[in-house]
Every structure is written in structure tokens, then in C-alpha cells.
Amino acid sequence: MRKVAIAGVGHTPFTFAAEKSSVELFNEAAMDAIIESGISAKDIQALYVGNVLGDFSEAQIMIQSYIADDLGATNIPATRYEGACASASLAIRDAFMWVASGFYDIVLVGGVETSAKMGTPLATRTFAMAHDSHYEYPAGLTFPGLFAMLAHLYTAKYDVPLEKLKEQMAMVTVQSHKYGVHNKYAQFQKEITVEDVLKSFMVCSPLQLYDCCPFSDGAAAMVLASEDVAKKLTKKPVYIAGVGQSSSGKLSAQKDYAPRIRAREVSVKQAYDMAGIGPDDVDLCELHDCFSIASIIAVESLGFAEFGKGGEMWETGQADRGGKVAINMSGGLKSKGHPIGATGASQAVDIVHQMRGEAEPGRQVEDVKIGLTDTLGGDGVLCNMVLKRGW
Amino acid sequence: MEYKLTFKEYNKSLKKGKLLGLKCNDCGNYTCPPKMACQECGSTNMDVEQLKGSGKVVTFTVSFVPAEGRDAEVPYTVVMVELDEGPWLLGNLTDIDPNKVTVDLIGKPVQLGSKMKALPGDVYMMGDKEAEGAFARPTFVFA
Ligand SMILES: [Zn+2]
């Protein structure tokens, strides 16, 4: 397999209901990535697009084809990826494989979503389509409901009092907002306090409003190129050094591991092994904090903390800038926003900005050599990527 | 290979308060809700069996924000129940005021009630022939 690099990136602001269409959002990010790479749309050999709910939000399927044509990448093979909130990461992993295999030299990859356009009731309904529609949705399962149940399970399994866990969860949210303030692409550029979180209204017990990420619109895109091509395009190639992907059954079928999501452990091991690294080597991680409890669960399975002790990373500053591993310096899904089809690409783009030293000073981490993305779709599509600085 | 127990048959039976599962002839474990392959060992050598419908709450949530079409239901209590036969089953707990539910609910014994709630279907499920118009929801009460 050949080495594959990210040669250029693009990212739209993440917002409440966007005035632009998904094609427009994606191609604004895509054209920025193309321009940054010093290529033209005609050089792109294939397109990989994460998009989950365009059918519902814009009555548009087959968006990948219209994106390619709109961009001027006429007649190239274009494929849409649906893996709920991990869609863009699945797209990137496949795009990586096609370049690594030698089949293509230059491809365009990313994701787009306009879920905020749908409004909360329809967005909640359509997001819940990523549960088992026959066996689990009928009982009223929603995404906050799923993570709420994992939070309660966490208190019971690890014997952490609910009050303590809720405080740790609030600290996760506070840190996300502390860095989202500085991210020019973030949906919420506003600091909040632990008290604000604990005062917000109850969504699904024990999760309150500020434990939950928002519905968001936006896009992110990257140009991937083989090592030899990338070296001609940029002085600062970021290599995709390892990838992993895994899947899960419905929540009840995850009984042997919950609140751990076993698929994450399978996926991240693939990524670590392929890159020849372990969790201690990671400088910066963008992980899937769709809900505050999700971050605590994630750091444990990613190998940053012991099971039952994830929350301590936020209590002690180990998840902060200058800590053991800087987590979600973008503001994460919570503060930056979570346009689900774009999130995995956004995570990777942010790590590229961090490695190049291009993040805003208030959230820039010094000397980032190795970054990890962690994206979770539904109740268990997992994708992880290890990115390595190439200079 | 045909399914030993399809959603349609499981659902029809659940609506009448009868919980069906699959017992594996190779490992002896139960799979419920039904699957093509045994939840524990992957074997397809399983037979349909009625489960007792009793177990204990392993986790729960009280949901205050509805998905579209379910405004009338909130607040409602969702429980994950570990059945006596081993599988976990997601359902609702109906004989407690959702506003009075606390974390003490974990570990409490419950059993399937005699009246099963059904999801009448929303704009994306309405008139679904396969579901015969409604998806049953395992509806639990305290044992
Ligand atoms: Zn078996």
C-alpha cells in the first residue's frame, strides 16, 4: 500500500439553519480544499461524500453526483456514504483505501449535512432512524435517550454516584465551550459554566440540554493524494497513518460490554496497529462528544483512561490543552456543532489545522505530531483515523 | 435460509402479550429480539420458544423531548430489561409516574404487562403493511 496524504482542506462555518443548500455548502469547502492543494477540479479522479439525511432535509438523494458536476469534476465516479454520524469518516477511510491501493492519485472527500434546517422534531425523528427501527425505536428510543441510558448504566456498573458523574459530564461541556469560543467555524462561540449545564432543562434523564450537541448545518472537505503527488502539491502533507472501522448491533445486543461500545475498541486498535502507535503517543484527539457522557465513555475505550475513570481526565486537566492528550480543541461536536454527515471530515480538517499551527491562538496546541479522530455513528458504527505530521 | 422467527410473527405475538424468543440448540442461550443467528454463538440451529417476560431493569431514561409525531407521549420511561433468560429487551415502564423515577429504578424486578402499547406509526411508518399498522413496544410493569 502507498502512503496517502491530506494535501488541502476546507471547512464551512457550522451553523443553525443554513441559507445555503447542501451542494453549495459542500462545494464551498471543497473548492477551498482544491485551491489550497493547487490543483483544479479537473484533476480529481473520484469523489466520496458523507451525507445522512439529505433525503429528508432537502428532498435530495444522489447528491454526490450533483456535487461533482456543480464543482466542475464532470463525469467522475462519485459515491455517497451513509454511516449516520460517522458517514464522512467512512468516506475518508474508503477514499484512503482507493489511493493507497494505487487505483487513484488524487481524490476529493468530505461530508455535508443540513439537519438544523429540519427543526428539532423532524431532526429528532430522522436521527432516531439510526436505531433499530423495528425492535428499539418503537419504545421511544432517541439519541439523547440512548446516551442517557448509558449514563445511568455507567453509574451502576462503575459505582460512580450520579451526582459525581453529572458534574464530570458538565466539566466536559464546559471545556468544549472554552475552546469553541476561539474556533471561527463553531456554532456556539460562548463560554458556559458547570452551573449553566446543571440548570438547563432535562432532555432525557440524566442528560440536560447542555449535555447535548446541537443540530447543525455545514460541510468539510479534503483533497487526498498519494505521497509522491502530495509532495508536489504541499510542503505540509498530513499522512493518514492508520484507519479502523467497526460496527455494532442494536443497543440490547451490546449487553456484554455496555456502557462500553466494543466497536470503538476494535476500530481504534486497527488504527493504532496500522500506524504503529498506542494511545500514549497521541498529542491531540477529536472525539465524538455528541453528548457529554459520550466523551467519558470514549476516552476509556480509546485507551486514554481506565474504565470507570474517564471523567477524571476533565477533573484533573488531563483532557485539556497541556494535559495527557488535548481533547476536542475545536470545541467538539458540542460547541463547534455536529452536521452529522460532515463531522468526521471536520475532525480531520481541524487536526490538519492544528498540525500546521493554523488554529486560533486560544486553542492552538504546540507541536502536534500525532492526532486521532474518533467518530461514532448511531449506536455503533465506529471509525478512527491516526494522522501524522509529514514535515 | 428462512428466518425461524420474523419481526411480523414476533410483533403479532407481542401485541397479545406473548414474548417470543429463540433458544439455541448448540449453546443453550436465548436470543430476543429474534435474529438470523444466535446472539451468543452465531449458530442458526435455534427454535422458537415463549419467554417468561420477567427480568430486572439494568438501565433507563425518562424522555422529555419527543421525536416528531410522539408529542402526546412525553414524558415517558424507557427501560432496558435483562430478561430472566439472559437477553436484554428495550421497552417502556408504565406503572410509575415518569416524574418520580430515580436511579433507584436500576435493579428493580419487572414483568411484561397484560396490555401492550403499540407505536401507531408516524409519517414514515404509517400504513406499513409489514407492521400491520403498528409496532408493539414491550410494556413492563413492576413485578
Ligand atoms: Zn448459540
Coordinates of C-alpha atoms and ligand atoms in Angstrom, one line a residue:
Chain A
M1 CA 0.0 0.0 0.0
R2 CA 1.1 3.5 -0.8
K3 CA 1.2 6.3 1.8
V4 CA -1.7 8.8 1.5
A5 CA -1.6 12.4 2.5
I6 CA -4.1 15.2 3.0
A7 CA -3.0 17.9 0.6
G8 CA -5.6 20.5 1.2
V9 CA -8.6 21.1 3.4
G10 CA -11.8 23.3 3.5
H11 CA -14.4 23.9 6.2
T12 CA -17.6 26.0 6.2
P13 CA -18.9 27.6 9.4
F14 CA -21.1 25.3 11.4
T15 CA -24.4 27.0 12.0
F16 CA -28.1 26.8 12.9
A17 CA -30.4 26.5 9.8
A18 CA -28.3 27.4 6.8
E19 CA -29.4 29.6 4.0
K20 CA -27.3 27.6 1.5
S21 CA -28.0 24.2 0.0
S22 CA -26.0 21.1 0.8
V23 CA -24.4 21.2 -2.7
E24 CA -23.4 24.8 -2.0
L25 CA -22.0 24.1 1.4
F26 CA -20.0 21.1 0.3
N27 CA -18.6 22.8 -2.7
E28 CA -17.5 25.9 -0.8
A29 CA -15.5 23.6 1.5
A30 CA -14.4 21.5 -1.5
M31 CA -13.2 24.4 -3.6
D32 CA -11.2 25.8 -0.7
A33 CA -9.5 22.4 -0.4
I34 CA -8.9 22.3 -4.1
I35 CA -7.4 25.8 -4.2
E36 CA -5.2 25.0 -1.1
S37 CA -3.9 21.9 -2.9
G38 CA -3.0 23.9 -6.0
I39 CA -5.0 21.6 -8.3
S40 CA -8.1 22.1 -10.3
A41 CA -11.4 20.2 -10.2
K42 CA -10.4 18.5 -13.4
D43 CA -7.6 16.8 -11.5
I44 CA -9.9 15.0 -9.2
Q45 CA -10.4 11.3 -10.1
A46 CA -13.1 10.4 -7.7
L47 CA -15.4 11.9 -5.0
Y48 CA -16.5 10.4 -1.7
V49 CA -19.3 12.2 0.2
G50 CA -20.7 11.6 3.7
N51 CA -24.4 12.7 3.8
V52 CA -27.1 11.2 6.0
L53 CA -30.4 12.9 5.8
G54 CA -30.4 15.0 2.6
D55 CA -33.4 12.9 1.6
F56 CA -35.4 14.5 4.4
S57 CA -33.8 17.9 4.8
E58 CA -33.6 18.8 1.2
A59 CA -35.6 16.1 -0.6
Q60 CA -32.3 15.2 -2.4
I61 CA -30.8 11.8 -2.9
M62 CA -27.8 11.2 -5.2
I63 CA -26.3 14.4 -4.0
Q64 CA -22.8 13.1 -4.8
S65 CA -23.4 13.3 -8.5
Y66 CA -24.7 16.9 -8.4
I67 CA -21.8 17.9 -6.2
A68 CA -19.3 16.6 -8.7
D69 CA -20.9 18.2 -11.6
D70 CA -21.5 21.5 -9.8
L71 CA -17.8 21.6 -8.9
G72 CA -16.7 21.0 -12.5
A73 CA -15.4 17.5 -11.8
T74 CA -17.5 16.2 -14.7
N75 CA -18.3 12.5 -15.0
I76 CA -16.0 11.3 -12.2
P77 CA -17.2 8.4 -10.1
A78 CA -19.0 9.9 -7.1
T79 CA -20.2 7.9 -4.1
R80 CA -22.3 8.8 -1.1
Y81 CA -21.6 7.2 2.3
E82 CA -24.2 6.8 5.0
G83 CA -23.0 5.6 8.4
A84 CA -25.1 8.0 10.5
C85 CA -22.9 10.4 12.3
A86 CA -19.7 8.6 11.2
S87 CA -20.6 9.0 7.4
A88 CA -17.7 11.3 6.5
S89 CA -15.2 9.1 8.3
L90 CA -16.3 6.1 6.4
A91 CA -16.0 8.1 3.2
I92 CA -12.4 9.2 4.2
R93 CA -11.4 5.6 5.0
D94 CA -12.6 4.3 1.7
A95 CA -11.0 7.3 -0.2
F96 CA -7.8 6.5 1.6
M97 CA -8.0 2.8 0.5
W98 CA -8.5 3.7 -3.1
V99 CA -5.5 6.0 -3.2
A100 CA -3.4 3.6 -1.0
S101 CA -4.2 0.8 -3.4
G102 CA -2.7 2.8 -6.3
F103 CA -6.0 3.0 -8.2
Y104 CA -6.3 6.8 -7.9
D105 CA -3.7 9.5 -7.2
I106 CA -6.0 12.4 -6.3
V107 CA -9.5 12.2 -4.8
L108 CA -11.9 14.6 -3.1
V109 CA -13.6 13.5 0.2
G110 CA -15.7 15.1 2.9
G111 CA -19.2 15.4 4.1
V112 CA -22.2 17.7 4.4
E113 CA -25.4 17.9 6.4
T114 CA -28.3 20.4 6.9
S115 CA -30.1 18.8 9.8
A116 CA -30.8 22.1 11.6
K117 CA -33.0 23.0 8.6
M118 CA -35.4 20.3 9.6
G119 CA -36.2 21.7 13.0
T120 CA -36.0 19.8 16.3
P121 CA -39.0 17.4 16.0
L122 CA -38.2 16.1 12.5
A123 CA -34.4 16.1 13.2
T124 CA -35.0 14.1 16.3
R125 CA -37.2 11.7 14.4
T126 CA -34.8 11.2 11.5
F127 CA -31.7 10.9 13.7
A128 CA -33.7 8.1 15.5
M129 CA -33.7 6.2 12.2
A130 CA -30.2 5.2 13.2
H131 CA -31.7 3.0 16.0
D132 CA -33.2 -0.4 15.2
S133 CA -36.5 0.8 13.7
H134 CA -38.4 -2.4 14.4
Y135 CA -37.1 -3.6 17.7
E136 CA -36.0 -0.5 19.6
Y137 CA -37.4 2.8 18.1
P138 CA -41.0 1.8 19.0
A139 CA -40.3 2.1 22.7
G140 CA -39.3 5.7 22.2
L141 CA -35.6 5.5 21.9
T142 CA -33.9 8.7 20.7
F143 CA -30.2 9.6 20.6
P144 CA -30.3 11.6 23.9
G145 CA -32.3 8.6 25.3
L146 CA -29.6 6.1 24.2
F147 CA -26.8 8.1 25.9
A148 CA -28.9 8.9 28.9
M149 CA -29.3 5.1 29.4
L150 CA -25.6 4.6 29.0
A151 CA -25.0 7.3 31.7
H152 CA -27.3 5.5 34.1
L153 CA -25.7 2.2 33.3
Y154 CA -22.3 3.8 33.8
T155 CA -23.2 4.9 37.4
A156 CA -24.4 1.4 38.2
K157 CA -21.6 -0.6 36.5
Y158 CA -18.7 1.5 37.9
D159 CA -20.3 2.6 41.1
V160 CA -19.9 6.3 40.4
P161 CA -22.6 8.3 42.1
L162 CA -24.9 10.0 39.6
E163 CA -24.2 13.4 41.1
K164 CA -20.5 13.0 40.7
L165 CA -20.9 11.7 37.1
K166 CA -23.1 14.7 36.3
E167 CA -20.5 17.1 37.5
Q168 CA -17.9 15.4 35.4
M169 CA -20.2 15.5 32.4
A170 CA -20.7 19.2 33.0
M171 CA -16.9 19.7 33.0
V172 CA -16.7 18.0 29.6
T173 CA -19.2 20.5 28.2
V174 CA -17.5 23.5 29.9
Q175 CA -14.2 22.5 28.3
S176 CA -15.8 22.1 24.9
H177 CA -17.2 25.6 25.1
K178 CA -13.9 27.0 26.4
Y179 CA -12.3 26.1 23.1
G180 CA -15.2 26.5 20.8
V181 CA -15.2 30.2 21.7
H182 CA -12.0 30.5 19.7
N183 CA -13.0 28.4 16.7
K184 CA -14.2 30.7 13.9
Y185 CA -16.2 27.9 12.4
A186 CA -18.0 27.0 15.7
Q187 CA -21.8 27.2 16.1
F188 CA -21.5 28.3 19.7
Q189 CA -18.8 30.8 20.5
K190 CA -19.8 31.3 24.0
E191 CA -18.3 30.1 27.4
I192 CA -20.6 28.4 29.9
T193 CA -20.3 27.2 33.5
V194 CA -20.9 24.0 35.3
E195 CA -23.9 25.8 36.9
D196 CA -25.3 26.7 33.4
V197 CA -25.2 23.0 32.4
L198 CA -26.9 21.8 35.6
K199 CA -29.6 24.5 35.3
S200 CA -30.5 23.7 31.7
F201 CA -33.8 21.8 31.0
M202 CA -34.0 18.0 31.2
V203 CA -33.9 16.3 27.8
C204 CA -33.7 12.6 28.7
S205 CA -32.8 12.0 32.3
P206 CA -30.0 12.4 33.3
L207 CA -29.0 14.4 30.2
Q208 CA -29.8 18.1 30.3
L209 CA -29.8 20.5 27.3
Y210 CA -26.1 21.4 27.7
D211 CA -25.1 17.8 27.8
C212 CA -26.3 17.5 24.2
C213 CA -24.7 18.7 21.0
P214 CA -26.9 20.9 18.7
F215 CA -28.5 20.2 15.4
S216 CA -26.2 21.8 12.8
D217 CA -25.6 22.6 9.2
G218 CA -22.2 22.7 7.5
A219 CA -19.6 20.9 5.4
A220 CA -15.9 19.9 5.4
A221 CA -13.7 18.6 2.7
M222 CA -10.2 17.4 1.9
V223 CA -8.1 16.6 -1.1
L224 CA -6.2 13.3 -0.6
A225 CA -3.2 12.4 -2.7
S226 CA -0.6 9.7 -3.0
E227 CA 2.7 10.5 -1.2
D228 CA 4.6 11.3 -4.4
V229 CA 1.8 13.6 -5.7
A230 CA 1.2 15.2 -2.3
K231 CA 4.8 16.2 -2.0
K232 CA 4.5 18.2 -5.2
L233 CA 1.3 19.9 -4.0
T234 CA 2.2 20.9 -0.5
K235 CA 5.1 21.4 1.9
K236 CA 2.9 20.3 4.7
P237 CA 1.4 16.9 3.9
V238 CA -0.5 15.3 6.8
Y239 CA -0.4 11.5 6.4
I240 CA -3.3 9.2 7.2
A241 CA -1.1 6.7 9.0
G242 CA -3.8 4.3 10.3
V243 CA -7.5 3.7 9.9
G244 CA -10.0 1.5 11.6
Q245 CA -13.7 0.8 11.2
S246 CA -16.2 -1.4 13.1
S247 CA -19.9 -2.0 13.5
S248 CA -22.4 -3.0 16.3
G249 CA -25.8 -4.4 16.7
K250 CA -28.7 -2.7 18.4
L251 CA -28.3 -1.4 21.9
S252 CA -29.7 -4.6 23.6
A253 CA -27.3 -6.7 21.6
Q254 CA -24.4 -4.8 23.2
K255 CA -25.3 -6.1 26.6
D256 CA -21.9 -7.8 27.3
Y257 CA -20.0 -4.6 27.1
A258 CA -22.3 -1.6 27.6
P259 CA -21.7 1.2 28.6
R260 CA -18.5 0.4 26.6
I261 CA -19.0 0.5 22.9
R262 CA -17.0 -2.5 21.9
A263 CA -16.8 -1.5 18.3
R264 CA -14.7 1.5 19.3
E265 CA -12.1 -0.7 20.9
V266 CA -12.0 -2.9 17.7
S267 CA -11.8 0.1 15.4
V268 CA -9.2 2.1 17.3
K269 CA -6.9 -0.9 17.7
Q270 CA -6.9 -1.3 13.9
A271 CA -5.9 2.3 13.5
Y272 CA -3.3 2.2 16.3
D273 CA -1.7 -1.0 14.9
M274 CA -1.7 0.2 11.3
A275 CA 0.1 3.4 12.4
G276 CA 2.4 1.6 14.8
I277 CA 1.4 3.7 17.8
G278 CA -0.5 3.5 21.0
P279 CA -2.8 5.8 23.0
D280 CA 0.2 7.3 24.8
D281 CA 1.6 8.7 21.5
V282 CA -1.5 10.7 20.7
D283 CA -1.0 14.5 21.1
L284 CA -4.4 15.6 20.1
C285 CA -7.8 13.8 19.8
E286 CA -11.0 14.9 18.2
L287 CA -13.5 12.5 19.6
H288 CA -17.3 12.0 19.2
D289 CA -18.8 14.1 22.0
C290 CA -22.4 14.0 20.8
F291 CA -23.3 14.0 24.5
S292 CA -21.1 14.8 27.5
I293 CA -21.3 11.2 28.7
A294 CA -20.1 10.1 25.3
S295 CA -16.7 11.7 25.8
I296 CA -16.2 10.0 29.1
I297 CA -17.1 6.6 27.6
A298 CA -14.9 7.3 24.6
V299 CA -11.7 8.2 26.4
E300 CA -11.8 4.8 28.2
S301 CA -12.2 2.7 25.0
L302 CA -9.6 4.8 23.2
G303 CA -7.1 3.8 25.9
F304 CA -6.6 7.3 27.5
A305 CA -8.2 6.3 30.8
E306 CA -9.2 3.3 32.8
F307 CA -12.7 2.0 32.7
G308 CA -14.9 3.9 35.2
K309 CA -12.3 6.7 35.5
G310 CA -12.8 8.7 32.2
G311 CA -14.4 11.6 33.9
E312 CA -11.3 12.2 36.0
M313 CA -9.5 13.4 32.8
W314 CA -11.6 16.5 32.8
E315 CA -11.4 16.9 36.6
T316 CA -7.6 16.9 36.6
G317 CA -7.0 18.7 33.3
Q318 CA -5.6 15.6 31.6
A319 CA -8.0 16.2 28.7
D320 CA -7.1 19.9 28.5
R321 CA -4.5 21.7 26.5
G322 CA -1.2 20.8 28.1
G323 CA -2.7 17.6 29.6
K324 CA -2.1 14.0 28.7
V325 CA -4.0 14.3 25.4
A326 CA -5.6 17.5 24.3
I327 CA -9.2 16.6 23.6
N328 CA -11.6 18.5 21.3
M329 CA -9.6 21.7 20.9
S330 CA -12.1 22.5 18.1
G331 CA -14.9 22.8 20.7
G332 CA -16.0 19.3 19.7
L333 CA -19.5 18.4 18.5
K334 CA -20.9 20.2 21.5
S335 CA -19.6 23.6 20.8
K336 CA -18.4 23.5 17.2
G337 CA -21.6 21.8 16.1
H338 CA -22.5 18.5 14.6
P339 CA -23.7 18.4 11.0
I340 CA -23.7 14.7 11.1
G341 CA -22.6 13.8 7.5
A342 CA -19.7 16.3 7.8
T343 CA -18.4 15.6 11.3
G344 CA -15.7 13.0 10.6
A345 CA -14.2 15.3 7.9
S346 CA -14.4 18.3 10.2
Q347 CA -12.5 16.4 12.9
A348 CA -9.7 15.5 10.4
V349 CA -9.6 19.1 9.0
D350 CA -9.2 20.5 12.5
I351 CA -6.3 18.2 13.2
V352 CA -4.7 19.4 10.0
H353 CA -5.1 23.0 11.0
Q354 CA -3.6 22.2 14.4
M355 CA -0.6 20.4 12.9
R356 CA 0.1 23.3 10.6
G357 CA -0.1 25.7 13.5
E358 CA -3.1 27.5 11.9
A359 CA -5.6 27.1 14.7
E360 CA -6.6 30.3 16.6
P361 CA -4.1 31.1 19.4
G362 CA -6.7 30.4 22.1
R363 CA -7.0 26.8 21.1
Q364 CA -3.7 26.0 19.3
V365 CA -1.8 23.1 20.8
E366 CA 2.0 23.3 20.5
D367 CA 3.9 20.9 18.3
V368 CA 1.2 18.4 17.3
K369 CA 2.8 15.4 15.6
I370 CA 0.1 12.7 16.0
G371 CA -3.7 13.2 16.0
L372 CA -6.6 10.8 16.4
T373 CA -10.1 11.1 15.1
D374 CA -13.0 9.2 16.7
T375 CA -16.4 9.2 15.0
L376 CA -19.4 7.2 16.2
G377 CA -22.5 6.7 14.0
G378 CA -25.8 5.6 15.5
D379 CA -25.4 3.1 18.3
G380 CA -22.3 1.7 17.0
V381 CA -20.7 2.4 13.6
L382 CA -17.2 3.4 14.6
C383 CA -14.3 4.9 12.6
N384 CA -10.9 6.0 13.8
M385 CA -8.0 7.6 12.0
V386 CA -4.4 8.3 13.0
L387 CA -3.0 11.4 11.3
K388 CA 0.8 12.1 11.3
R389 CA 2.5 15.3 10.6
G390 CA 4.6 14.8 7.4
W391 CA 7.3 17.5 8.0
Chain B
M1 CA -32.3 -19.7 4.7
E2 CA -35.6 -18.5 6.1
Y3 CA -35.9 -16.8 9.5
K4 CA -37.1 -19.0 12.3
L5 CA -38.9 -16.0 13.8
T6 CA -39.6 -12.9 11.7
F7 CA -40.5 -9.5 13.0
K8 CA -44.0 -10.0 11.8
E9 CA -44.6 -13.1 13.9
Y10 CA -42.7 -11.7 16.9
N11 CA -44.7 -8.4 16.7
K12 CA -48.1 -10.2 16.2
S13 CA -47.4 -12.3 19.3
L14 CA -46.0 -9.4 21.4
K15 CA -49.2 -7.4 20.8
K16 CA -51.1 -10.2 22.5
G17 CA -48.7 -10.0 25.5
K18 CA -46.7 -13.1 24.5
L19 CA -42.9 -12.7 24.2
L20 CA -41.3 -15.0 21.7
G21 CA -37.6 -15.7 21.5
L22 CA -35.2 -18.2 20.1
K23 CA -33.5 -21.0 22.1
C24 CA -30.1 -22.1 20.7
N25 CA -29.8 -25.9 20.3
D26 CA -26.0 -25.6 20.3
C27 CA -25.2 -23.3 23.2
G28 CA -28.5 -23.3 25.1
N29 CA -28.7 -19.5 25.2
Y30 CA -31.7 -17.4 24.2
T31 CA -31.9 -14.7 21.6
C32 CA -34.5 -12.0 21.9
P33 CA -35.5 -9.9 19.9
P34 CA -35.0 -12.6 17.2
K35 CA -32.1 -12.7 14.8
M36 CA -30.9 -14.9 12.0
A37 CA -28.0 -16.2 14.1
C38 CA -27.7 -16.9 17.9
Q39 CA -26.7 -13.8 19.8
E40 CA -24.2 -15.8 21.8
C41 CA -22.6 -18.3 19.5
G42 CA -23.7 -17.4 15.9
S43 CA -25.5 -20.8 15.3
T44 CA -28.6 -20.8 13.2
N45 CA -29.8 -24.1 14.9
M46 CA -32.4 -22.4 17.1
D47 CA -36.1 -23.0 17.9
V48 CA -38.9 -20.6 18.8
E49 CA -39.8 -20.5 22.4
Q50 CA -42.0 -18.3 24.6
L51 CA -40.1 -16.3 27.2
K52 CA -41.4 -15.5 30.6
G53 CA -41.3 -11.8 30.1
S54 CA -39.8 -11.2 33.5
G55 CA -36.5 -9.7 34.5
K56 CA -34.8 -6.7 36.1
V57 CA -34.1 -3.1 35.0
V58 CA -30.5 -2.6 34.0
T59 CA -30.8 1.0 32.9
F60 CA -33.5 3.6 32.0
T61 CA -34.2 7.1 31.0
V62 CA -37.2 9.4 31.2
S63 CA -37.6 11.2 27.9
F64 CA -39.0 14.7 27.8
V65 CA -38.2 15.6 24.2
P66 CA -40.3 13.8 21.6
A67 CA -39.5 12.8 18.1
E68 CA -42.0 14.1 15.5
G69 CA -45.4 12.5 15.9
R70 CA -44.9 11.5 19.5
D71 CA -45.6 14.7 21.4
A72 CA -48.5 13.2 23.2
E73 CA -46.3 10.5 24.8
V74 CA -43.8 12.7 26.8
P75 CA -42.7 12.3 29.4
Y76 CA -42.3 8.5 29.2
T77 CA -40.0 6.0 30.8
V78 CA -37.7 3.8 28.6
V79 CA -36.2 0.7 30.4
M80 CA -33.6 -1.8 29.3
V81 CA -34.6 -5.0 31.0
E82 CA -32.4 -8.0 31.5
L83 CA -34.8 -10.9 31.0
D84 CA -34.5 -14.0 33.3
E85 CA -33.5 -16.0 30.2
G86 CA -30.5 -13.6 29.7
P87 CA -31.2 -11.3 26.7
W88 CA -31.7 -7.6 27.1
L89 CA -35.0 -6.1 25.9
L90 CA -35.9 -2.4 25.4
G91 CA -39.4 -1.4 26.4
N92 CA -41.4 1.1 28.4
L93 CA -42.3 1.0 32.1
T94 CA -45.9 2.2 32.6
D95 CA -46.9 1.9 36.2
I96 CA -44.8 4.7 37.6
D97 CA -45.1 8.5 37.3
P98 CA -42.2 9.4 35.0
N99 CA -41.6 12.5 37.1
K100 CA -41.0 10.3 40.1
V101 CA -38.4 7.9 38.5
T102 CA -35.0 8.0 40.1
V103 CA -31.8 6.0 39.7
D104 CA -33.1 3.5 42.3
L105 CA -35.1 2.0 39.4
I106 CA -32.0 0.1 38.4
G107 CA -32.2 -3.5 39.7
K108 CA -36.0 -3.5 40.2
P109 CA -37.8 -6.6 39.1
V110 CA -40.4 -6.0 36.3
Q111 CA -42.5 -8.2 34.0
L112 CA -44.4 -7.7 30.8
G113 CA -47.8 -6.2 31.4
S114 CA -51.0 -7.6 30.0
K115 CA -51.6 -4.5 27.9
M116 CA -49.0 -3.9 25.2
K117 CA -48.6 -0.4 23.9
A118 CA -48.1 -0.1 20.2
L119 CA -46.5 2.6 18.1
P120 CA -49.3 3.7 15.9
G121 CA -46.8 4.7 13.2
D122 CA -45.8 8.2 12.1
V123 CA -45.4 9.7 8.7
Y124 CA -42.5 7.3 8.0
M125 CA -44.3 4.2 9.2
M126 CA -48.0 4.9 8.6
G127 CA -49.8 2.1 6.8
D128 CA -46.7 -0.1 6.8
K129 CA -48.2 -3.4 5.7
E130 CA -45.4 -5.4 7.1
A131 CA -46.1 -4.0 10.5
E132 CA -49.8 -4.2 10.1
G133 CA -50.1 -0.6 11.1
A134 CA -48.4 -0.8 14.4
F135 CA -45.1 -1.8 16.1
A136 CA -45.6 -3.4 19.5
R137 CA -43.5 -2.0 22.3
P138 CA -42.6 -4.3 25.2
T139 CA -44.6 -2.7 28.0
F140 CA -43.4 -3.5 31.5
V141 CA -44.9 -3.2 35.0
F142 CA -43.3 -3.8 38.4
A143 CA -43.2 -7.5 39.3
Ligands
ZN1 ZN -26.0 -20.3 20.5

